[in-house]
């Protein structure tokens, strides 16, 4: 028996499961730097400035002959990346479950994203199309990798420990994001003393996130194990993985109709998570372009989010142990609604209020995402983790193009980002109502899984 075969056939004991959990945490540690340093802090304002350098006298660029306001390029590129991810994620999930080999697909998607991110070092001058292309590839690759990463959670954690394990993963991610942001802040604010221009400092911060992502991905690839396939579950002889993946996807969509309560949760998550993802991707553009805040203020505000998100993720994990994951998520959505309502009225050029809002976001950001992931893991039929988590990731990303698109269209039509932010309140409010209507204990039982004491 080869080592790889052993990886796929051995059922983990408690010690091995703990080791896999520690390795699993490190993928959050690896890829969260992209979400923080690239997507949230640097790339939005920098790509906007590059697009403005390529714009005509009226402030428009013309990709494929279509007039686009330079300030909308970043938001539109995020939307395109989400659409691409939605097309690829179900295929990746279906192939992973069909072949029993999640780890090679995780490696492929992670290193494709890391390479695209490292390539952002070459984004200068008026190369806005290069920047948009690299953003689309990196963002879509991250989404695909998260399908495969999340699908390991039911394998490596018992039902009663998933809230804690998922929360620790998010905490690892926010810890790495905060650490790298400190290094970025030192490089950016002191770029002249390092003999660098501001543009060079930003491009180094962008590219280093890709290097970090690739380097620390080695840890989960070494520690995680692909689970044994049951007899008859693999590919039929002579059938290719891609063709089988598409057929399995169709079967998965049909199969999910047997679990309407799981679908109800996905709908709720799809709605409220659109608000979360839009805040993450558009916060720096909103702060720099609408509120007139400088890059140093934005970096330190996001750093505050990262630090408090660690506390929030672990704290909300503890609250879930007392009150259940569903109630804790509902509480976080109420706080999100208040945060976004306050954000609409933020005065320009007043960093103190931006910091206050960032602190509030940090306390609910990690917990609401971590608990959503762990709650969904209870609603997945055994043996279909990657397929169902591809649907989950589609809910994570599937409507996440809508928020950035609204921001882009609002700026296109009005020249103001502020006009779009109030729409996010609707997403959180509607998501709250939809989640409140989901009977999660019945949903867990309907999926054939043991019901935890508190959920």
XYZ file of C-alpha atoms in Angstrom, residues 63-385:
323
model
C -11.988 47.990 -21.936
C -13.245 46.191 -25.064
C -14.589 49.538 -26.231
C -17.027 49.858 -23.306
C -16.900 53.192 -21.431
C -16.305 52.508 -17.722
C -15.680 55.146 -15.083
C -12.202 54.553 -13.644
C -13.550 54.481 -10.101
C -15.760 51.492 -10.976
C -13.030 49.211 -12.393
C -12.195 47.528 -9.078
C -15.827 46.841 -8.171
C -16.598 45.441 -11.613
C -13.501 43.201 -11.542
C -14.604 41.781 -8.180
C -18.027 41.046 -9.681
C -16.508 39.253 -12.694
C -14.272 37.168 -10.416
C -17.307 36.035 -8.453
C -19.192 35.024 -11.588
C -16.153 32.995 -12.743
C -15.868 31.351 -9.332
C -19.540 30.398 -9.349
C -18.988 28.559 -12.651
C -15.939 26.628 -11.389
C -16.749 25.916 -7.721
C -19.464 23.286 -8.249
C -17.222 21.400 -10.673
C -14.339 21.408 -8.182
C -16.568 20.167 -5.379
C -18.130 17.426 -7.474
C -14.754 16.202 -8.777
C -13.302 16.215 -5.244
C -16.060 14.038 -3.845
C -16.163 11.824 -6.917
C -12.419 11.102 -6.855
C -11.836 11.368 -3.097
C -8.866 13.657 -3.789
C -9.509 17.111 -2.358
C -5.865 17.824 -1.540
C -4.456 18.015 -5.113
C -7.309 20.310 -6.137
C -6.701 22.471 -3.069
C -3.038 22.755 -4.041
C -3.861 23.673 -7.649
C -6.344 26.415 -6.771
C -4.231 27.802 -3.919
C -1.053 28.107 -5.970
C -2.867 29.557 -8.973
C -4.246 32.281 -6.708
C -0.919 32.821 -4.951
C 0.900 33.154 -8.292
C -1.616 35.703 -9.598
C -1.259 37.684 -6.376
C 2.542 37.649 -6.555
C 2.232 38.871 -10.161
C 0.642 42.088 -8.897
C 4.179 43.354 -8.358
C 4.125 44.207 -12.082
C 0.988 46.344 -11.781
C 2.199 49.883 -12.419
C 1.736 52.811 -14.766
C -1.603 52.498 -16.551
C -1.837 48.676 -16.598
C -5.332 48.561 -15.147
C -6.317 45.634 -17.403
C -3.447 43.556 -15.986
C -4.573 44.445 -12.489
C -8.184 43.527 -13.228
C -7.106 40.200 -14.788
C -4.880 39.234 -11.834
C -7.633 40.194 -9.393
C -10.154 38.028 -11.247
C -7.811 35.005 -11.270
C -6.738 35.383 -7.627
C -10.222 35.989 -6.282
C -11.785 33.101 -8.212
C -8.955 30.776 -7.159
C -9.444 31.705 -3.512
C -13.146 30.870 -3.760
C -12.457 27.455 -5.307
C -9.819 26.642 -2.710
C -12.231 27.534 0.090
C -14.748 24.983 -1.208
C -12.142 22.265 -0.745
C -10.773 23.641 2.517
C -14.210 23.959 4.141
C -15.156 20.451 3.024
C -12.507 19.042 5.402
C -14.324 20.410 8.477
C -16.818 17.515 8.870
C -13.931 15.038 8.486
C -11.620 16.520 11.103
C -14.064 17.682 13.802
C -16.790 15.914 15.740
C -20.232 17.602 15.691
C -19.933 19.117 19.178
C -16.519 20.666 18.477
C -17.105 22.203 15.046
C -18.084 25.660 16.299
C -14.820 25.875 18.251
C -12.670 24.419 15.445
C -14.181 26.708 12.810
C -13.758 29.740 15.074
C -10.109 28.868 15.716
C -9.542 28.682 11.962
C -10.912 32.190 11.501
C -8.840 33.375 14.476
C -5.681 31.964 12.851
C -6.573 33.849 9.678
C -7.146 37.154 11.392
C -3.931 36.717 13.378
C -1.876 36.337 10.201
C -3.738 39.218 8.573
C -2.924 41.491 11.519
C 0.740 40.448 11.622
C 1.321 41.043 7.918
C -0.566 44.348 8.050
C 1.859 45.552 10.717
C 4.752 44.730 8.364
C 2.912 46.418 5.493
C 2.329 49.507 7.610
C 6.037 49.740 8.448
C 7.012 49.381 4.789
C 4.366 51.741 3.447
C 4.823 54.572 5.956
C 8.623 54.314 5.817
C 9.005 53.632 2.097
C 11.286 56.621 1.554
C 13.715 55.401 4.203
C 13.836 52.063 2.373
C 14.608 53.829 -0.897
C 11.220 52.964 -2.403
C 8.526 54.996 -4.077
C 4.970 54.790 -2.739
C 3.957 52.713 -5.771
C 6.836 50.273 -5.255
C 5.939 49.867 -1.576
C 2.314 49.069 -2.429
C 3.343 46.575 -5.125
C 5.684 44.807 -2.679
C 2.846 44.577 -0.144
C 0.583 43.073 -2.812
C 3.135 40.558 -4.088
C 4.301 39.508 -0.615
C 0.727 38.414 0.171
C 0.998 35.929 -2.689
C 4.333 34.624 -1.409
C 2.883 34.232 2.105
C -0.194 32.441 0.727
C 1.929 29.963 -1.211
C 4.451 29.326 1.578
C 2.002 28.537 4.383
C -0.258 26.446 2.153
C 2.455 23.789 2.464
C 1.373 23.124 6.067
C -2.225 21.967 5.391
C -1.072 20.090 2.292
C 1.299 18.125 4.507
C -1.075 17.519 7.428
C -4.508 16.959 5.860
C -5.556 13.501 4.674
C -8.065 12.611 1.974
C -10.763 10.331 3.356
C -11.315 6.780 2.166
C -13.897 6.297 -0.585
C -16.573 3.705 0.064
C -16.708 0.779 -2.363
C -18.235 1.878 -5.649
C -17.975 5.581 -4.900
C -15.024 6.306 -7.182
C -14.978 7.015 -10.892
C -16.340 4.264 -13.101
C -13.675 2.665 -15.296
C -12.751 4.845 -18.248
C -14.707 7.859 -17.011
C -12.834 11.158 -16.733
C -13.027 13.284 -13.605
C -14.265 16.376 -15.420
C -17.121 14.616 -17.202
C -18.051 12.780 -14.023
C -17.862 16.072 -12.124
C -20.445 17.759 -14.315
C -22.776 14.776 -14.102
C -22.286 14.618 -10.353
C -23.071 18.349 -10.111
C -26.429 17.799 -11.788
C -27.083 14.917 -9.402
C -26.081 17.099 -6.437
C -28.517 19.838 -7.396
C -31.275 17.258 -7.646
C -30.196 15.660 -4.389
C -30.299 18.966 -2.513
C -34.025 19.192 -3.173
C -34.349 16.315 -0.703
C -33.036 18.652 2.017
C -35.210 21.793 1.775
C -34.158 23.012 5.222
C -30.503 22.943 4.167
C -31.480 24.980 1.112
C -33.361 27.427 3.351
C -30.207 28.024 5.367
C -28.189 28.518 2.170
C -30.676 31.137 0.974
C -30.413 33.050 4.238
C -26.619 32.841 4.182
C -26.517 33.930 0.544
C -28.428 37.107 1.410
C -26.678 38.260 4.590
C -23.211 37.204 3.467
C -23.490 39.460 0.422
C -23.437 42.355 2.847
C -20.376 40.960 4.645
C -18.406 40.364 1.445
C -19.230 43.805 0.051
C -18.034 45.512 3.223
C -14.774 43.525 3.062
C -14.053 44.273 -0.593
C -15.211 47.889 -0.781
C -14.271 49.350 2.624
C -10.943 50.845 1.561
C -12.347 52.352 -1.637
C -15.213 53.845 0.366
C -12.809 55.213 2.978
C -10.348 56.700 0.501
C -12.682 57.967 -2.222
C -15.805 58.954 -0.274
C -14.465 59.788 3.194
C -11.138 61.243 2.061
C -9.008 59.136 4.412
C -5.340 58.488 3.702
C -3.782 55.062 3.176
C -2.175 54.974 6.624
C -5.567 55.500 8.273
C -7.070 52.704 6.179
C -4.248 50.288 7.040
C -4.481 50.953 10.770
C -8.299 50.683 10.686
C -8.117 47.291 8.984
C -5.411 46.262 11.447
C -7.837 47.132 14.245
C -10.449 44.957 12.531
C -7.999 42.037 12.386
C -7.053 42.251 16.065
C -10.636 42.543 17.278
C -11.806 39.863 14.834
C -9.617 37.322 16.639
C -11.309 38.252 19.904
C -14.713 38.309 18.215
C -14.320 34.922 16.525
C -13.232 33.200 19.737
C -15.768 35.103 21.848
C -18.679 34.307 19.547
C -17.540 30.683 19.487
C -17.954 30.649 23.270
C -21.344 32.365 23.027
C -22.441 29.681 20.564
C -21.562 27.056 23.161
C -24.011 28.720 25.557
C -26.770 30.050 23.317
C -26.301 28.003 20.126
C -24.835 29.000 16.780
C -28.109 30.157 15.234
C -28.971 32.634 18.008
C -25.426 33.956 18.070
C -25.430 34.536 14.296
C -28.795 36.291 14.522
C -27.360 38.596 17.191
C -24.390 39.400 14.957
C -26.718 40.271 12.057
C -28.572 42.747 14.247
C -25.227 44.387 15.103
C -24.236 44.413 11.395
C -27.460 46.255 10.571
C -26.706 48.957 13.144
C -23.106 49.242 11.921
C -24.106 49.789 8.298
C -26.797 52.293 9.218
C -24.187 54.248 11.178
C -21.699 53.916 8.318
C -24.016 55.770 5.972
C -23.786 58.865 8.169
C -19.997 58.780 8.768
C -18.586 62.293 8.298
C -15.714 62.710 5.850
C -12.111 63.230 7.022
C -12.783 62.123 10.616
C -10.622 59.054 11.271
C -11.866 58.589 14.839
C -15.373 57.642 13.708
C -13.966 55.361 11.020
C -11.893 53.611 13.695
C -14.979 53.216 15.896
C -16.876 51.610 13.043
C -13.896 49.374 12.230
C -13.789 48.181 15.834
C -17.467 47.253 15.781
C -17.025 45.401 12.492
C -14.081 43.462 13.878
C -16.083 42.167 16.820
C -18.771 40.566 14.617
C -16.916 39.813 11.371
C -15.014 36.640 12.225
C -17.678 35.136 14.456
C -20.559 35.513 12.024
C -18.544 33.824 9.268
C -17.023 31.084 11.452
C -20.343 30.087 13.006
C -22.112 30.107 9.640
C -19.515 27.628 8.363
C -19.776 25.342 11.365
C -23.589 25.479 11.384
C -23.721 24.459 7.735
C -21.363 21.540 8.377
C -24.147 19.948 10.441
C -26.555 20.192 7.493
C -24.380 18.231 5.020
C -25.104 14.541 4.327
C -22.035 12.404 5.023
C -19.873 11.688 1.978
C -21.050 14.772 0.081
C -19.029 17.401 1.906
